Amino acid sequence: TNRVVFMPTQIATIETLRSLPRTLGATWFESLEARKREEAAFHDADRMGHKDEAPGSTPNRRFYEAAHIVSDYVDQWLKARTPGAIFLDYACGNGSTSVAVARGGAALAVGIDISAVSIANATESASAAGVVGSTLFLQRDCENTGLPDQSFDAVLCSGMLHHVDLQRAFPELHRILRPGGRILAVEALAYNPVIQLYRELTPQYRTEWEKAHILSHRDLRFAKRWFDIASIKYFCFTSPLATLLPRPIRTAGVRLGHVIDEVLTRIPLIRLWSWQFAFELVRRDD
């Protein structure tokens, strides 16, 4: 783990964050809207015993074999933005990103999630990795985090914005991000009718809310109320189809798909049929 030198303002922020309760209890949970309790229950069940990390734990996870190119893009962004930073993994799941960021030299990697199982898994993972001192995991509502104003230098929203109400989430992210701070969001894209049909035909893999709130450019325009958009990149047009190939030729098929995708995702309109996209939001100075 890299040695971290703290700035005085960081010390105060870290102390405040560490003073917060890790979980919020049954009364808080019961006060949440029904859709949020449904999200929590869905992900508690999915992540119990880290079972969601098992290869092929659900059939739709095979498509993510094509998404390592997205993971590589996220990793490069994190390596550039998080050393020495106070980082937030917004809906952290089992905490693997926060653990990696802590190992990479973040001043503090904070993960929040509505799922109590996720917070327990993440805390366990941080302990096993020896990064308890530079990580913090909190059960929170991402639309109303209760975190201090202007706490974070960098935030990752990985495949989670379609789980929340953006009318609440975007202003909340603006509030807890310092001026000039950056958010990287990675999301599925709503335009491809084949992918949308697949979502309709496989309701067991997602909640009703998330199925109805896959992101589009309309959501990017909405984000501009609070942020500047620094970059947009599209991923995975043909490569997910290659994951349906037999194992002996699947890896080669995915690689070929990525080569084709690099061309197709540069073409306006056509790239809107991509499976995923990433965009960077920058908080403007007030």
Short mmCIF file of C-alpha atoms in Angstrom, two decimals:
data_model
loop_
_atom_site.label_atom_id
_atom_site.label_comp_id
_atom_site.label_asym_id
_atom_site.label_seq_id
_atom_site.Cartn_x
_atom_site.Cartn_y
_atom_site.Cartn_z
CA THR A 1 0.00 0.00 0.00
CA ASN A 2 1.31 3.46 -0.90
CA ARG A 3 2.08 5.88 1.91
CA VAL A 4 -0.52 8.64 2.17
CA VAL A 5 0.23 12.19 3.33
CA PHE A 6 -2.91 13.87 4.63
CA MET A 7 -3.83 17.50 4.09
CA PRO A 8 -5.22 19.32 7.17
CA THR A 9 -8.67 19.67 5.61
CA GLN A 10 -8.63 15.97 4.78
CA ILE A 11 -7.89 15.07 8.38
CA ALA A 12 -10.97 16.95 9.59
CA THR A 13 -13.18 15.38 6.90
CA ILE A 14 -11.87 11.89 7.61
CA GLU A 15 -12.47 12.31 11.34
CA THR A 16 -16.05 13.43 10.66
CA LEU A 17 -16.70 10.52 8.32
CA ARG A 18 -15.27 8.00 10.77
CA SER A 19 -17.54 9.32 13.52
CA LEU A 20 -20.65 8.31 11.57
CA PRO A 21 -22.58 5.15 12.46
CA ARG A 22 -21.79 2.17 10.21
CA THR A 23 -25.38 0.90 10.04
CA LEU A 24 -28.65 2.69 10.73
CA GLY A 25 -30.90 -0.01 12.16
CA ALA A 26 -34.36 -1.43 11.63
CA THR A 27 -36.27 1.79 12.34
CA TRP A 28 -34.35 3.65 9.63
CA PHE A 29 -34.82 0.77 7.20
CA GLU A 30 -38.57 0.60 7.77
CA SER A 31 -38.83 4.35 7.18
CA LEU A 32 -37.53 3.94 3.61
CA GLU A 33 -39.81 3.98 0.59
CA ALA A 34 -41.02 0.56 -0.54
CA ARG A 35 -38.90 0.64 -3.72
CA LYS A 36 -35.76 1.15 -1.63
CA ARG A 37 -36.61 -1.69 0.71
CA GLU A 38 -37.15 -3.85 -2.37
CA GLU A 39 -33.72 -2.88 -3.72
CA ALA A 40 -32.10 -3.69 -0.39
CA ALA A 41 -33.83 -7.08 -0.13
CA PHE A 42 -32.92 -7.96 -3.74
CA HIS A 43 -29.24 -7.19 -3.21
CA ASP A 44 -29.10 -8.73 0.25
CA ALA A 45 -30.26 -12.00 -1.30
CA ASP A 46 -27.95 -11.67 -4.30
CA ARG A 47 -24.84 -10.97 -2.22
CA MET A 48 -25.38 -13.24 0.77
CA GLY A 49 -22.12 -15.08 1.30
CA HIS A 50 -20.59 -13.20 -1.67
CA LYS A 51 -22.51 -15.55 -3.95
CA ASP A 52 -22.85 -12.88 -6.66
CA GLU A 53 -19.09 -13.12 -7.20
CA ALA A 54 -19.28 -16.73 -8.36
CA PRO A 55 -18.80 -17.11 -12.15
CA GLY A 56 -22.11 -17.87 -13.85
CA SER A 57 -24.11 -17.27 -10.68
CA THR A 58 -26.88 -16.03 -12.96
CA PRO A 59 -27.02 -16.59 -16.74
CA ASN A 60 -26.94 -12.89 -17.61
CA ARG A 61 -23.55 -12.48 -15.93
CA ARG A 62 -21.87 -14.27 -18.84
CA PHE A 63 -22.36 -11.09 -20.88
CA TYR A 64 -20.00 -9.31 -18.51
CA GLU A 65 -17.14 -11.33 -19.97
CA ALA A 66 -17.26 -8.73 -22.74
CA ALA A 67 -17.25 -5.84 -20.26
CA HIS A 68 -13.67 -6.18 -19.02
CA ILE A 69 -12.85 -3.36 -21.44
CA VAL A 70 -15.16 -1.17 -19.35
CA SER A 71 -13.48 -2.32 -16.13
CA ASP A 72 -10.09 -1.44 -17.61
CA TYR A 73 -11.35 2.06 -18.43
CA VAL A 74 -12.65 2.50 -14.87
CA ASP A 75 -9.38 1.22 -13.39
CA GLN A 76 -7.37 3.76 -15.36
CA TRP A 77 -9.63 6.57 -14.19
CA LEU A 78 -9.32 5.47 -10.57
CA LYS A 79 -5.53 5.27 -10.81
CA ALA A 80 -5.44 8.82 -12.16
CA ARG A 81 -7.98 10.37 -9.77
CA THR A 82 -7.84 8.64 -6.39
CA PRO A 83 -4.26 8.55 -4.99
CA GLY A 84 -4.24 10.92 -2.02
CA ALA A 85 -7.98 11.59 -2.45
CA ILE A 86 -11.05 11.03 -0.32
CA PHE A 87 -12.99 8.69 -2.58
CA LEU A 88 -16.62 7.56 -2.54
CA ASP A 89 -17.87 4.30 -4.05
CA TYR A 90 -21.53 5.21 -4.44
CA ALA A 91 -23.43 1.93 -3.96
CA CYS A 92 -20.30 -0.07 -3.29
CA GLY A 93 -21.64 -3.61 -3.41
CA ASN A 94 -19.10 -5.98 -1.88
CA GLY A 95 -16.46 -3.24 -1.73
CA SER A 96 -13.87 -4.57 -4.18
CA THR A 97 -13.38 -1.16 -5.80
CA SER A 98 -12.93 0.61 -2.46
CA VAL A 99 -10.36 -2.00 -1.40
CA ALA A 100 -8.44 -1.53 -4.66
CA VAL A 101 -8.54 2.26 -4.34
CA ALA A 102 -7.27 2.04 -0.74
CA ARG A 103 -4.41 -0.15 -1.90
CA GLY A 104 -3.67 2.42 -4.60
CA GLY A 105 -3.03 5.18 -2.07
CA ALA A 106 -6.33 6.94 -1.41
CA ALA A 107 -6.46 9.02 1.75
CA LEU A 108 -9.76 7.27 2.50
CA ALA A 109 -11.99 5.03 0.39
CA VAL A 110 -15.61 5.19 1.53
CA GLY A 111 -18.26 2.79 0.29
CA ILE A 112 -21.97 3.27 0.88
CA ASP A 113 -24.78 0.87 0.05
CA ILE A 114 -28.39 0.37 1.12
CA SER A 115 -27.75 -3.38 1.50
CA ALA A 116 -26.60 -4.43 4.97
CA VAL A 117 -25.18 -7.65 3.51
CA SER A 118 -23.07 -5.59 1.11
CA ILE A 119 -21.64 -3.50 3.94
CA ALA A 120 -20.79 -6.63 5.93
CA ASN A 121 -19.14 -8.23 2.87
CA ALA A 122 -17.17 -5.07 2.10
CA THR A 123 -15.94 -4.71 5.67
CA GLU A 124 -14.87 -8.36 5.64
CA SER A 125 -13.03 -7.88 2.34
CA ALA A 126 -11.19 -4.79 3.62
CA SER A 127 -10.09 -6.69 6.72
CA ALA A 128 -8.82 -9.61 4.64
CA ALA A 129 -6.90 -7.19 2.40
CA GLY A 130 -5.34 -5.34 5.33
CA VAL A 131 -6.82 -1.95 4.42
CA VAL A 132 -9.21 -1.36 7.32
CA GLY A 133 -7.33 1.83 8.21
CA SER A 134 -7.96 3.43 4.83
CA THR A 135 -11.52 2.20 4.14
CA LEU A 136 -14.92 2.92 5.60
CA PHE A 137 -18.20 1.21 4.74
CA LEU A 138 -21.56 2.72 5.68
CA GLN A 139 -25.14 1.57 5.16
CA ARG A 140 -26.82 4.56 3.57
CA ASP A 141 -29.58 5.70 1.24
CA CYS A 142 -27.78 7.03 -1.84
CA GLU A 143 -30.47 9.65 -2.39
CA ASN A 144 -30.11 10.98 1.17
CA THR A 145 -26.68 9.95 2.39
CA GLY A 146 -26.33 12.08 5.51
CA LEU A 147 -22.67 12.56 4.58
CA PRO A 148 -20.98 15.94 5.15
CA ASP A 149 -21.02 18.66 2.48
CA GLN A 150 -18.10 18.77 0.04
CA SER A 151 -16.40 15.69 1.47
CA PHE A 152 -15.21 13.87 -1.64
CA ASP A 153 -12.62 14.48 -4.33
CA ALA A 154 -13.72 11.62 -6.57
CA VAL A 155 -16.82 9.42 -6.82
CA LEU A 156 -17.53 6.24 -8.76
CA CYS A 157 -21.12 5.39 -9.73
CA SER A 158 -20.72 1.99 -11.35
CA GLY A 159 -23.91 0.48 -12.74
CA MET A 160 -26.06 2.00 -10.05
CA LEU A 161 -27.64 5.28 -11.19
CA HIS A 162 -30.54 3.38 -12.75
CA HIS A 163 -31.35 2.11 -9.25
CA VAL A 164 -32.03 5.61 -7.89
CA ASP A 165 -34.21 8.64 -8.51
CA LEU A 166 -31.88 11.04 -10.34
CA GLN A 167 -33.96 14.05 -9.23
CA ARG A 168 -32.68 13.26 -5.74
CA ALA A 169 -29.35 11.58 -6.49
CA PHE A 170 -27.77 14.27 -8.68
CA PRO A 171 -28.27 17.14 -6.20
CA GLU A 172 -27.10 14.87 -3.38
CA LEU A 173 -23.93 14.00 -5.30
CA HIS A 174 -23.39 17.69 -6.01
CA ARG A 175 -23.72 18.45 -2.30
CA ILE A 176 -21.17 15.91 -1.09
CA LEU A 177 -18.63 16.49 -3.89
CA ARG A 178 -16.08 19.26 -3.47
CA PRO A 179 -15.95 22.00 -6.15
CA GLY A 180 -13.84 20.68 -9.00
CA GLY A 181 -14.38 17.11 -7.83
CA ARG A 182 -15.19 14.45 -10.41
CA ILE A 183 -17.67 11.60 -10.77
CA LEU A 184 -17.23 8.70 -13.15
CA ALA A 185 -20.53 7.03 -13.97
CA VAL A 186 -20.77 3.74 -15.87
CA GLU A 187 -24.24 2.70 -16.98
CA ALA A 188 -26.25 0.56 -19.34
CA LEU A 189 -27.77 2.50 -22.21
CA ALA A 190 -31.48 2.48 -23.02
CA TYR A 191 -31.64 2.74 -26.81
CA ASN A 192 -30.95 -0.77 -28.15
CA PRO A 193 -34.34 -2.47 -28.68
CA VAL A 194 -32.87 -5.98 -28.57
CA ILE A 195 -31.26 -5.36 -25.18
CA GLN A 196 -34.43 -3.71 -23.94
CA LEU A 197 -36.43 -6.75 -25.01
CA TYR A 198 -34.01 -9.00 -23.14
CA ARG A 199 -34.56 -6.89 -20.01
CA GLU A 200 -38.31 -7.31 -20.40
CA LEU A 201 -38.00 -11.08 -20.81
CA THR A 202 -35.73 -11.59 -17.78
CA PRO A 203 -37.43 -9.71 -14.92
CA GLN A 204 -35.89 -12.08 -12.33
CA TYR A 205 -32.48 -10.45 -12.80
CA ARG A 206 -33.51 -6.93 -11.81
CA THR A 207 -36.10 -4.94 -9.90
CA GLU A 208 -39.00 -3.22 -11.64
CA TRP A 209 -37.53 0.19 -10.81
CA GLU A 210 -34.15 -0.44 -12.41
CA LYS A 211 -35.68 -1.99 -15.54
CA ALA A 212 -37.75 1.18 -16.03
CA HIS A 213 -34.87 3.60 -15.41
CA ILE A 214 -32.02 2.57 -17.72
CA LEU A 215 -30.18 5.78 -18.62
CA SER A 216 -30.33 7.76 -21.85
CA HIS A 217 -28.97 11.09 -23.10
CA ARG A 218 -32.00 12.74 -21.54
CA ASP A 219 -30.46 11.93 -18.15
CA LEU A 220 -27.16 13.50 -19.23
CA ARG A 221 -28.98 16.69 -20.11
CA PHE A 222 -30.61 16.60 -16.70
CA ALA A 223 -27.21 16.18 -15.01
CA LYS A 224 -26.04 19.46 -16.55
CA ARG A 225 -28.12 21.33 -13.98
CA TRP A 226 -25.44 20.46 -11.42
CA PHE A 227 -22.35 19.35 -13.34
CA ASP A 228 -20.23 19.88 -16.40
CA ILE A 229 -19.86 16.77 -18.56
CA ALA A 230 -16.16 16.21 -19.24
CA SER A 231 -16.32 13.09 -21.40
CA ILE A 232 -18.61 10.38 -22.76
CA LYS A 233 -17.42 7.00 -24.01
CA TYR A 234 -19.42 4.06 -25.42
CA PHE A 235 -18.69 0.34 -25.03
CA CYS A 236 -19.79 -3.11 -26.16
CA PHE A 237 -21.82 -3.16 -29.35
CA THR A 238 -21.09 -6.57 -30.88
CA SER A 239 -18.78 -8.07 -28.23
CA PRO A 240 -21.55 -9.19 -25.82
CA LEU A 241 -22.90 -11.49 -28.55
CA ALA A 242 -19.53 -13.25 -28.64
CA THR A 243 -20.06 -14.44 -25.06
CA LEU A 244 -22.70 -16.81 -26.46
CA LEU A 245 -20.00 -18.69 -28.41
CA PRO A 246 -18.58 -22.02 -27.14
CA ARG A 247 -15.72 -21.66 -24.70
CA PRO A 248 -12.86 -22.62 -27.08
CA ILE A 249 -13.54 -19.67 -29.39
CA ARG A 250 -15.32 -17.29 -27.01
CA THR A 251 -12.24 -15.30 -25.95
CA ALA A 252 -11.16 -14.75 -29.54
CA GLY A 253 -14.71 -13.76 -30.45
CA VAL A 254 -14.88 -11.18 -27.67
CA ARG A 255 -11.53 -9.71 -28.77
CA LEU A 256 -12.74 -9.43 -32.34
CA GLY A 257 -15.94 -7.86 -31.09
CA HIS A 258 -13.97 -5.21 -29.22
CA VAL A 259 -12.07 -4.33 -32.41
CA ILE A 260 -15.36 -3.94 -34.29
CA ASP A 261 -16.88 -2.01 -31.39
CA GLU A 262 -14.02 0.48 -31.40
CA VAL A 263 -15.17 1.53 -34.87
CA LEU A 264 -18.93 1.36 -34.35
CA THR A 265 -18.92 3.26 -31.06
CA ARG A 266 -17.33 6.24 -32.80
CA ILE A 267 -20.22 6.63 -35.22
CA PRO A 268 -22.97 9.05 -34.08
CA LEU A 269 -26.43 7.49 -33.72
CA ILE A 270 -25.09 3.96 -34.25
CA ARG A 271 -23.15 4.15 -30.99
CA LEU A 272 -26.39 4.78 -29.15
CA TRP A 273 -27.13 1.07 -29.57
CA SER A 274 -24.10 0.24 -27.40
CA TRP A 275 -24.71 -1.79 -24.28
CA GLN A 276 -22.86 0.53 -21.88
CA PHE A 277 -21.48 4.04 -21.70
CA ALA A 278 -19.34 6.00 -19.27
CA PHE A 279 -19.49 9.71 -18.56
CA GLU A 280 -17.55 12.02 -16.29
CA LEU A 281 -19.29 14.73 -14.29
CA VAL A 282 -17.39 17.70 -12.82
CA ARG A 283 -18.82 19.86 -10.07
CA ARG A 284 -18.66 23.51 -11.01
CA ASP A 285 -17.42 26.09 -8.51
CA ASP A 286 -20.37 27.71 -6.76
#
